[in-house]
Every structure is written in structure tokens, then in C-alpha cells.
C-alpha atoms as one frame of an Amber mdcrd trajectory, in Angstrom:
protein
 109.343  57.715  94.480 110.921  54.276  93.712 114.810  56.051  93.005 114.276
  57.613  96.836 113.400  54.337  98.030 116.398  52.840  96.753 118.547  55.706
  97.892 117.159  55.676 101.369 117.556  52.032 102.009 121.323  51.688 100.250
 121.803  55.262 102.341 120.370  53.378 105.859 122.484  50.102 105.160 125.656
  52.289 104.394 125.256  54.283 107.536 124.948  51.506 109.859 128.040  49.785
 108.326 129.719  53.058 108.822 128.841  52.911 112.223 129.722  49.516 113.406
 133.389  49.953 111.414 133.616  53.141 113.581 132.833  51.265 116.785 135.259
  48.689 116.392 137.738  50.598 114.916 138.188  54.199 115.902 140.625  54.325
 119.177 139.251  55.426 122.107 142.529  55.371 123.668 144.329  57.362 120.830
 141.588  59.271 119.175 143.204  58.004 115.812 139.903  57.153 113.788 141.052
  54.318 111.764 137.348  53.031 111.096 136.684  56.334 109.731 139.991  55.995
 107.567 138.587  52.681 106.747 135.234  53.410 105.623 136.688  56.515 103.476
 139.193  54.844 101.879 136.522  51.607 101.230 133.998  53.975 100.201 135.942
  55.654  97.186 137.032  51.895  96.164 133.762  51.417  96.022 131.915  54.334
  94.351 135.369  53.863  91.684 134.349  50.284  90.948 130.268  50.885  91.055
 130.697  53.977  88.901 133.182  52.145  86.421 130.799  49.399  86.220 127.681
  51.403  85.662 129.956  53.572  82.409 131.249  50.029  81.426 128.677  48.918
  79.017 125.647  50.091  81.068 126.786  46.933  83.507 124.458  48.804  86.064
 121.160  49.712  85.559 120.272  53.433  87.006 118.647  51.944  89.928 121.328
  49.813  91.099 123.622  52.644  90.807 121.409  54.688  92.842 121.289  51.942
  95.776 124.966  51.236  95.430 126.530  54.613  94.690 124.165  57.485  95.602
 122.745  55.596  98.383 125.143  52.887  99.523 128.207  54.789  99.461 127.018
  58.081  99.916 125.306  56.764 103.654 128.958  54.459 104.027 131.396  58.009
 103.236 130.898  61.389 101.732 134.601  61.087 100.951 133.907  58.683  98.010
 131.809  61.197  96.101 134.286  63.477  96.599 137.230  61.467  95.375 135.214
  59.987  92.512 134.319  63.982  92.029 138.013  64.805  91.957 139.345  62.072
  89.614 136.719  63.773  86.813 138.173  66.568  86.919 142.395  65.418  86.824
 140.644  63.035  83.762 139.251  65.895  82.084 142.756  67.684  82.688 140.765
  70.413  84.562 143.230  71.043  87.267 141.942  74.570  88.205 138.699  73.119
  89.484 140.464  70.239  90.932 142.666  72.266  93.122 139.301  74.895  94.029
 137.245  72.237  94.703 139.620  70.198  97.170 141.104  73.727  98.448 137.358
  74.836  99.088 135.566  71.547 100.435 138.257  71.318 102.934 138.626  74.763
 104.311 134.550  75.407 104.301 133.929  72.132 105.218 136.207  72.587 108.387
 134.788  76.516 108.938 131.403  74.983 109.047 132.234  72.729 111.705 134.103
  75.363 113.925 131.011  77.572 112.596 128.435  74.508 113.979 129.967  74.350
 117.424 130.718  78.171 117.902 126.573  78.605 117.183 125.276  75.680 119.260
 127.888  76.547 122.835
């Protein structure tokens, strides 16, 4: 139960921060999502730092990792997790899984958005 609460608190905080960044940085004039882009890049950097610290001599506890990586970064952006998982594939030399996962994530993700919009029409 404690783990769920940590993920919940981190996720809520990340989501609120992502909302605020998007509110102030996304351009309503041009439609360019600067805030979303910033959140994705910052989230990727943060999850790299957090999981790097967790792996380095157990610098972070499991609870801290759940709060920060799974919770905060997961709420702030799911792109951070996607980027880290691809890093793991590349680091291990698994280029086929990297390519398949990346392509499938983009293609199926876009198709799911279009399908969801189609369902609610």
C-alpha cells in the first residue's frame, strides 16, 4: 500500500507540473507544443539521473525510486520511461528490439489516438 501511495503522490505532482508547463509554454498562436516538448526532454533527463543514481551503489532506496521515477516522471511524462527503455535496448546491443519497440510505439500510439477519436464521434 505504501508503494501505491508513493507512486500516486509522485504522479500527481508530475502531472500538475506538466500541466503548468504546458499552460505557460505551449503556443496557442502557432499550435507548437513547446511545453510538452520541454516536459518530455526534461523528464527524460530526470529519469536518466534518477535511475542512474538508483543503479549507482544503491544511492536511492526503492521507495525514493518509486516516488521519483515511476511516480513523478511517469506523471510528468511517459516519454521519459520510453526513452530510458530504448536506452537499455541500445546499451545491451539489442537493436532489433529497439527498432521494433520504437516503431510499434509510435505507429500504434498514433493509431490508438485516431481510433479513440473515431469511437467518440
